[in-house]
mmCIF file of C-alpha atoms in Angstrom:
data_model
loop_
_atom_site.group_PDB
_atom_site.id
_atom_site.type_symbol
_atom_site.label_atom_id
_atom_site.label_comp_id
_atom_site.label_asym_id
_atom_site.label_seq_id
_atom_site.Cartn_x
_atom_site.Cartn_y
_atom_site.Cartn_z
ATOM 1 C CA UNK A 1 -22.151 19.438 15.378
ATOM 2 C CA UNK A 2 -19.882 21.128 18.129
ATOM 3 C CA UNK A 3 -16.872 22.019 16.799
ATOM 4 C CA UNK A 4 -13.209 21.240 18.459
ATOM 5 C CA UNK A 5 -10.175 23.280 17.869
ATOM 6 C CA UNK A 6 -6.624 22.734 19.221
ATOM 7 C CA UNK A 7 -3.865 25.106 19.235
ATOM 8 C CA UNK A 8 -0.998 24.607 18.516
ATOM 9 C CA UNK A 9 -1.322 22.505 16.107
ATOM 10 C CA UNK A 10 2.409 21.382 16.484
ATOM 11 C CA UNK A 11 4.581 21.938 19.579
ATOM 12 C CA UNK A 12 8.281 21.806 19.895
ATOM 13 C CA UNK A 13 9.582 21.492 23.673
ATOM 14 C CA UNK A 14 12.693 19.406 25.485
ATOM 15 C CA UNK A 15 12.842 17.159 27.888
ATOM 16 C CA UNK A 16 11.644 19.087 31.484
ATOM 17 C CA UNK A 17 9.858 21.542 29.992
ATOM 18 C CA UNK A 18 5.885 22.458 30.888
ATOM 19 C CA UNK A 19 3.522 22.275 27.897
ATOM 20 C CA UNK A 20 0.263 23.095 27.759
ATOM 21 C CA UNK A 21 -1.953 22.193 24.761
ATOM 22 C CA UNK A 22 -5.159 24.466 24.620
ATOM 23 C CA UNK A 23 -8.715 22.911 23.163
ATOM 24 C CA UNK A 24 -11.788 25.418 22.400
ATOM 25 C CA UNK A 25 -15.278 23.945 22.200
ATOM 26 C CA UNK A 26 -17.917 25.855 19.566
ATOM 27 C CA UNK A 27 -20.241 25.351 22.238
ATOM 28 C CA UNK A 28 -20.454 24.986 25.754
ATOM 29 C CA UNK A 29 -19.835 21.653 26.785
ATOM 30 C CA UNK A 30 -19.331 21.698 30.504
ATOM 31 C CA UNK A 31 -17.083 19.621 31.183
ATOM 32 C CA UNK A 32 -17.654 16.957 29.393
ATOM 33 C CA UNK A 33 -14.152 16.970 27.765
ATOM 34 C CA UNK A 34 -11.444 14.338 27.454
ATOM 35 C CA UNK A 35 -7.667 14.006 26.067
ATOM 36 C CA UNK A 36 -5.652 11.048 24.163
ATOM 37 C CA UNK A 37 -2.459 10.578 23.564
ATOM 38 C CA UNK A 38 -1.365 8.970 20.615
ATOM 39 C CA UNK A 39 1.972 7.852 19.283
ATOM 40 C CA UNK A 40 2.685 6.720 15.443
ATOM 41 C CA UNK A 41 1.286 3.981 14.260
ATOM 42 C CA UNK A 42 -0.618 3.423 17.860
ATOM 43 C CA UNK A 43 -4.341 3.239 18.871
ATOM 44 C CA UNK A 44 -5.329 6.581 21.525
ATOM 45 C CA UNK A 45 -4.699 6.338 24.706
ATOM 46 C CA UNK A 46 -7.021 7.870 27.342
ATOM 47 C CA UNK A 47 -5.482 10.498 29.573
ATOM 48 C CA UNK A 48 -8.316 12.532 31.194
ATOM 49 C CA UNK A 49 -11.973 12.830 31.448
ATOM 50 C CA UNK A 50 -14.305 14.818 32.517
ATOM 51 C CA UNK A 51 -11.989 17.882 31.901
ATOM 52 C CA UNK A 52 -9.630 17.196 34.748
ATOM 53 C CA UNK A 53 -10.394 13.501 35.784
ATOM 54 C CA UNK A 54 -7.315 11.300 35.510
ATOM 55 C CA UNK A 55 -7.446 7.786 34.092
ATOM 56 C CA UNK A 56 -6.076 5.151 36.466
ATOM 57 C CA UNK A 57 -2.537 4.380 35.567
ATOM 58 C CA UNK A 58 -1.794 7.857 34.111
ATOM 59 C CA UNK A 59 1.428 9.733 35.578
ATOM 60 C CA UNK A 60 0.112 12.800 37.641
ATOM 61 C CA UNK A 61 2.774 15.391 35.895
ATOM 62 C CA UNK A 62 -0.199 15.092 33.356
ATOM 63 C CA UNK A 63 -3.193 17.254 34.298
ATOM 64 C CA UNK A 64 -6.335 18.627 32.807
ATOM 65 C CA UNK A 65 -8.672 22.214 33.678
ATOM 66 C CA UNK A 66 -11.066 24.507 32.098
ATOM 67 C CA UNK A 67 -15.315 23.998 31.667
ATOM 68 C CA UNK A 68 -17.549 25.581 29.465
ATOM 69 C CA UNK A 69 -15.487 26.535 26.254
ATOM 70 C CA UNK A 70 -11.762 26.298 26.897
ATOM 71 C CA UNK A 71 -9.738 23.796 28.372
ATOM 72 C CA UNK A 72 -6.090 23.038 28.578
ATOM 73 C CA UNK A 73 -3.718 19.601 29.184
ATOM 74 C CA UNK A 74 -0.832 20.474 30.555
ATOM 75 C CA UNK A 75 2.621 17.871 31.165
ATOM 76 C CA UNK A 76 3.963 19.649 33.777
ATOM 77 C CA UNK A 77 7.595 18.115 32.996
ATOM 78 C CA UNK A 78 7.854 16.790 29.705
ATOM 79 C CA UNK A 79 8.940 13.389 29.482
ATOM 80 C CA UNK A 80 10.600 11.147 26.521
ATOM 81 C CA UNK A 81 7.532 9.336 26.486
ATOM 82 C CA UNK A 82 5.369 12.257 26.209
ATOM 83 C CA UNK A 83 6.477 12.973 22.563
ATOM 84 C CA UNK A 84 3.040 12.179 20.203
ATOM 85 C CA UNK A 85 -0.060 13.837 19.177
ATOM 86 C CA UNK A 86 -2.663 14.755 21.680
ATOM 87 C CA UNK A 87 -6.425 15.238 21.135
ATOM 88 C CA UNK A 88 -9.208 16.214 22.674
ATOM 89 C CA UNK A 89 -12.770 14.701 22.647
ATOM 90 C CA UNK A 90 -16.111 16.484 23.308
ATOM 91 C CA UNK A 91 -18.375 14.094 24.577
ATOM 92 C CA UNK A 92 -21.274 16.650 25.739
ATOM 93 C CA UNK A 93 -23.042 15.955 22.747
ATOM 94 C CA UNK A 94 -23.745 12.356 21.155
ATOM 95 C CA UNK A 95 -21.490 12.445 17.971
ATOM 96 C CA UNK A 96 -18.216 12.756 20.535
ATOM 97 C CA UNK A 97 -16.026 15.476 17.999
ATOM 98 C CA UNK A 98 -12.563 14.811 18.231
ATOM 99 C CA UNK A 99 -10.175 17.587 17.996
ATOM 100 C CA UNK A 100 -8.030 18.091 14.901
ATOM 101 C CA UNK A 101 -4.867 17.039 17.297
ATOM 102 C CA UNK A 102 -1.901 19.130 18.343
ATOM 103 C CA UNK A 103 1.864 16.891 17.401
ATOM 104 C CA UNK A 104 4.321 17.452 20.454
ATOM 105 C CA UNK A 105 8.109 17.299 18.905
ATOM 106 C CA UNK A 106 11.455 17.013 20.067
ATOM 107 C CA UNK A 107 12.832 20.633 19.969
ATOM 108 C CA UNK B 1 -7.350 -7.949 30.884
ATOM 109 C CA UNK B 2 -9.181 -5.981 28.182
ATOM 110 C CA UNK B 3 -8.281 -6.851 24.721
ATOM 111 C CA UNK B 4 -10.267 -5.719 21.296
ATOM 112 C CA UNK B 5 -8.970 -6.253 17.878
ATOM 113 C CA UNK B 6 -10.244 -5.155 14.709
ATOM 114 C CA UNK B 7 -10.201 -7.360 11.141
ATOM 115 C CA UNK B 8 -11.221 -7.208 7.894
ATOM 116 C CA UNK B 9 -9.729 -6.477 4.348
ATOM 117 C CA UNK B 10 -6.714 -3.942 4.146
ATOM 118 C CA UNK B 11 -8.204 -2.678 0.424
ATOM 119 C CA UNK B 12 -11.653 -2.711 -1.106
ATOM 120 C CA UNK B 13 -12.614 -1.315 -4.453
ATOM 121 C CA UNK B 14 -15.279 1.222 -4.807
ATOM 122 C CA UNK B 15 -19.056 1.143 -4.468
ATOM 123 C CA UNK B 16 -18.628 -2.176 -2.610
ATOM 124 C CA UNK B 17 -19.322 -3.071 0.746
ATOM 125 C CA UNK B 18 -16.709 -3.450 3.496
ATOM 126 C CA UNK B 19 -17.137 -5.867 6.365
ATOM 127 C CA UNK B 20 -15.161 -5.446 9.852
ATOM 128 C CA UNK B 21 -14.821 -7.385 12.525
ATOM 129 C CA UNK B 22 -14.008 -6.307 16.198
ATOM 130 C CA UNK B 23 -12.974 -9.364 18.710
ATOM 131 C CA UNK B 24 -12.909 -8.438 21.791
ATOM 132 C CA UNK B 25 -12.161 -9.960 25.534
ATOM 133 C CA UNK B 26 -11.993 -8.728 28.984
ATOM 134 C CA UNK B 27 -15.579 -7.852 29.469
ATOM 135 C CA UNK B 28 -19.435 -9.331 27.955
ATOM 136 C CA UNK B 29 -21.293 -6.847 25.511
ATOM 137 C CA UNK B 30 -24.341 -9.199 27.367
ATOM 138 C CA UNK B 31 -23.299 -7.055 30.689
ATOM 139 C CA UNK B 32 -25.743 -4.003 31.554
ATOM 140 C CA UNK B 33 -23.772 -0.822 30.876
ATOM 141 C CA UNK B 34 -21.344 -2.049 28.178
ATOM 142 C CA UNK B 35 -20.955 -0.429 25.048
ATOM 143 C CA UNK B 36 -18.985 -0.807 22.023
ATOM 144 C CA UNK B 37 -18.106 1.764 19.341
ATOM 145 C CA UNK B 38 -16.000 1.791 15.892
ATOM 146 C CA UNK B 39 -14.560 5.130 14.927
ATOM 147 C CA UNK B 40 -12.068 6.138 12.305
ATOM 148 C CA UNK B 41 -9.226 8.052 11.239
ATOM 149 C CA UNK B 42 -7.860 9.072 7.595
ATOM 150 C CA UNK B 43 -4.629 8.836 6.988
ATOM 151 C CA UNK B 44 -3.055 12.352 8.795
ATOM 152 C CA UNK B 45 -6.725 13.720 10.245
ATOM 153 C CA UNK B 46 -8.806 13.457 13.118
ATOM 154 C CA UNK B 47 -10.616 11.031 14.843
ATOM 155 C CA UNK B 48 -14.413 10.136 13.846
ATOM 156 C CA UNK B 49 -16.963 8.376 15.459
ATOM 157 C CA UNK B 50 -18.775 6.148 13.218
ATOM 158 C CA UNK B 51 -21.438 3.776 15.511
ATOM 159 C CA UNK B 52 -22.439 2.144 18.590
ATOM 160 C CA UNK B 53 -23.941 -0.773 20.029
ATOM 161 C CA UNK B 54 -24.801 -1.804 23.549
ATOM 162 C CA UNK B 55 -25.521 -4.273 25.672
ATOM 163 C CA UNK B 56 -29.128 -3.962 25.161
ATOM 164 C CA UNK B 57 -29.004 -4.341 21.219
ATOM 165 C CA UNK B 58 -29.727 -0.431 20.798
ATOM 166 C CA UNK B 59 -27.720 1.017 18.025
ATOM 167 C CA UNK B 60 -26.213 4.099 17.041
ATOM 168 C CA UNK B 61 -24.889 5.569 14.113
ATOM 169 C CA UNK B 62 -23.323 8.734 13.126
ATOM 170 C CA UNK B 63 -25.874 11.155 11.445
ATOM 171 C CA UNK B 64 -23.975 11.949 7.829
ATOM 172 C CA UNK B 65 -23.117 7.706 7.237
ATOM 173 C CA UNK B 66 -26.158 6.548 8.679
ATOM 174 C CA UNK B 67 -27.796 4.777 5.321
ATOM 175 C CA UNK B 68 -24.211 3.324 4.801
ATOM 176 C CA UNK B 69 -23.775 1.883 8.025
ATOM 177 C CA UNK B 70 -25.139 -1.533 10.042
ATOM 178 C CA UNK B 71 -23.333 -2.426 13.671
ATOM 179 C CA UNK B 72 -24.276 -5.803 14.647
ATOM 180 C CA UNK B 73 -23.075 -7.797 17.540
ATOM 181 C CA UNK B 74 -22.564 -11.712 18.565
ATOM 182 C CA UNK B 75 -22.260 -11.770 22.335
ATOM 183 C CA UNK B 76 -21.413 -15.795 22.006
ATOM 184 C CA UNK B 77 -18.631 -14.790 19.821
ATOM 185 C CA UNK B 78 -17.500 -11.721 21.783
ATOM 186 C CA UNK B 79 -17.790 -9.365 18.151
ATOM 187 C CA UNK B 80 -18.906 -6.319 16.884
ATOM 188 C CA UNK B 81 -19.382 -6.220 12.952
ATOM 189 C CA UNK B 82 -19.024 -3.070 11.282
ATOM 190 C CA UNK B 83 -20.798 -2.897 7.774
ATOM 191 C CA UNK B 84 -20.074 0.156 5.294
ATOM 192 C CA UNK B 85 -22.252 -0.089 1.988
ATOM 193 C CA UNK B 86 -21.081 1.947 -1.199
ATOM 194 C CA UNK B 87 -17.363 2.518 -0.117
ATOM 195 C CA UNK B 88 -15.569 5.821 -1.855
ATOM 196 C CA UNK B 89 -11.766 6.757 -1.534
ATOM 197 C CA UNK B 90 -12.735 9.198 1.332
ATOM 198 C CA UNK B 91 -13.363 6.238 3.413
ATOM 199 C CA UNK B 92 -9.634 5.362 3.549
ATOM 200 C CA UNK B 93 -9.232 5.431 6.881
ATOM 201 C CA UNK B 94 -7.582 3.020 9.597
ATOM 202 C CA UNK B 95 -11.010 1.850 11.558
ATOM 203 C CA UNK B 96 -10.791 1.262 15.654
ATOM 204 C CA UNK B 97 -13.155 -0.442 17.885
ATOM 205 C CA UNK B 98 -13.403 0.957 21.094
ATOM 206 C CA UNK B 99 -14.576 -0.099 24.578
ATOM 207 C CA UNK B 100 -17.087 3.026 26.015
ATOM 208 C CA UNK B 101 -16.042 3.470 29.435
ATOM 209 C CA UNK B 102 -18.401 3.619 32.359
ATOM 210 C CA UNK B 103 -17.881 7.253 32.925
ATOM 211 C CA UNK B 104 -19.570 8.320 29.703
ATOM 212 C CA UNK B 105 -18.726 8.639 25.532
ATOM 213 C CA UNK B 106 -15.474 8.355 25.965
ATOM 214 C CA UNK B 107 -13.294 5.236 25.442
ATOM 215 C CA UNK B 108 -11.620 3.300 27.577
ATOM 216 C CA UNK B 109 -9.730 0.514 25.855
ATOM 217 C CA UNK B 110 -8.927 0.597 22.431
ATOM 218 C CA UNK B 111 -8.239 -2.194 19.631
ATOM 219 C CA UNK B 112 -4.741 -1.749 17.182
ATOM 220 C CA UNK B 113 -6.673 -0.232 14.090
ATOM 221 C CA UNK B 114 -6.702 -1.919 10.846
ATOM 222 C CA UNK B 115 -6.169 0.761 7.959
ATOM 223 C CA UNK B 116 -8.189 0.028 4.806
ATOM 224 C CA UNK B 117 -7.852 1.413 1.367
ATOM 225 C CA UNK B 118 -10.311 1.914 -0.981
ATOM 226 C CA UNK B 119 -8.838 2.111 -4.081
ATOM 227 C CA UNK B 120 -9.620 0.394 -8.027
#
């Protein structure tokens, strides 16, 4: 199975700032890479696919790079909203591995 | 509007079988190209894919659960039915069905989650 690992695993930011979460694939996947946001008690929500693909309806100051092995999502101005857990999903090979999730908190 | 929603018993006692439902609306599992999948998460980990089934009746389940696992579907009912054989405290989990969207294995639409416990 490919492997998925997020770092941090917890981020603390305010309001405004830029945040970048960082998600390393065991394997190369291409881009076959997508992020989720979830918030307590919630189901995830898709943010990006295909690496850097936004979903319709998603605000732009999210946005998603990297191919091969290393990706990032980055909120370029964090919003109240934004505060949950974010994963990301390898979908290059069938069994989809999620990441283990990286928690952004209030600071 | 797409709509799924997952039910089925909040706690089930070891070594039986548990039994969920996914109702969904929005969209026909009898439509080429749709796909429906039912993943977990434990209470504080990660996400896990558990199976599939599409709109051509071909089934897929993941690789370590696959003798514990059936996915079944009833287009006239608009379900998915998620059986787990032989259930263990490590299967604790809250369970999601998921809509696969167009663009590949990842998913689109998402139902509420219904946690279960298995527990004596």
């Amino acid at each position: 199975d490919i492997q998925m690992t997020q770092s941090p695993s917890t981020l603390s930011a305010s309001v405004g700032d830029r945040v970048t979460i960082t998600c390393r694939a065991s394997q190369s996947i291409s881009s076959w890479l997508a992020w989720y946001q979830q918030k307590p008690g919630k189901a995830p929500k898709l943010l990006i696919y295909k690496a850097s693909s936004l979903e319709s309806g998603v605000p732009s100051r999210f946005s998603g790079s990297g191919s091969g092995t290393e990706f990032t999502l980055t909120i370029s101005s964090l919003q109240p909203d934004d505060f949950a857990t974010y994963y990301c999903q390898q979908y290059h090979s069938f069994s989809g591995t999620f990441g283990q999730g990286t928690k952004v908190e209030i600071k | 509007q797409v709509t799924l929603k997952e039910s089925g018993p909040a706690l089930v006692k070891p070594t039986q079988t548990l039994t969920l439902t996914c109702t969904f609306s929005g969209f026909s599992l009898s439509t080429s190209g749709m796909r429906v999948s039912w993943i977990r998460q434990p209470p504080g980990k990660a996400l896990e894919w558990l199976a599939r089934i599409d709109w051509d009746d071909d089934k897929f389940y993941r690789t370590s659960l696959k003798t514990r696992l059936t996915i079944s579907k009833d287009t006239s009912k608009n379900q998915v039915v998620l059986t787990m054989t032989n259930v263990d405290p490590v299967d604790t989990a809250t369970y999601y069905c998921a809509r696969e969207a167009v663009a590949g294995r990842i998913f689109d639409y998402w139902g509420q989650g219904t946690l279960v416990t298995v527990s004596s």
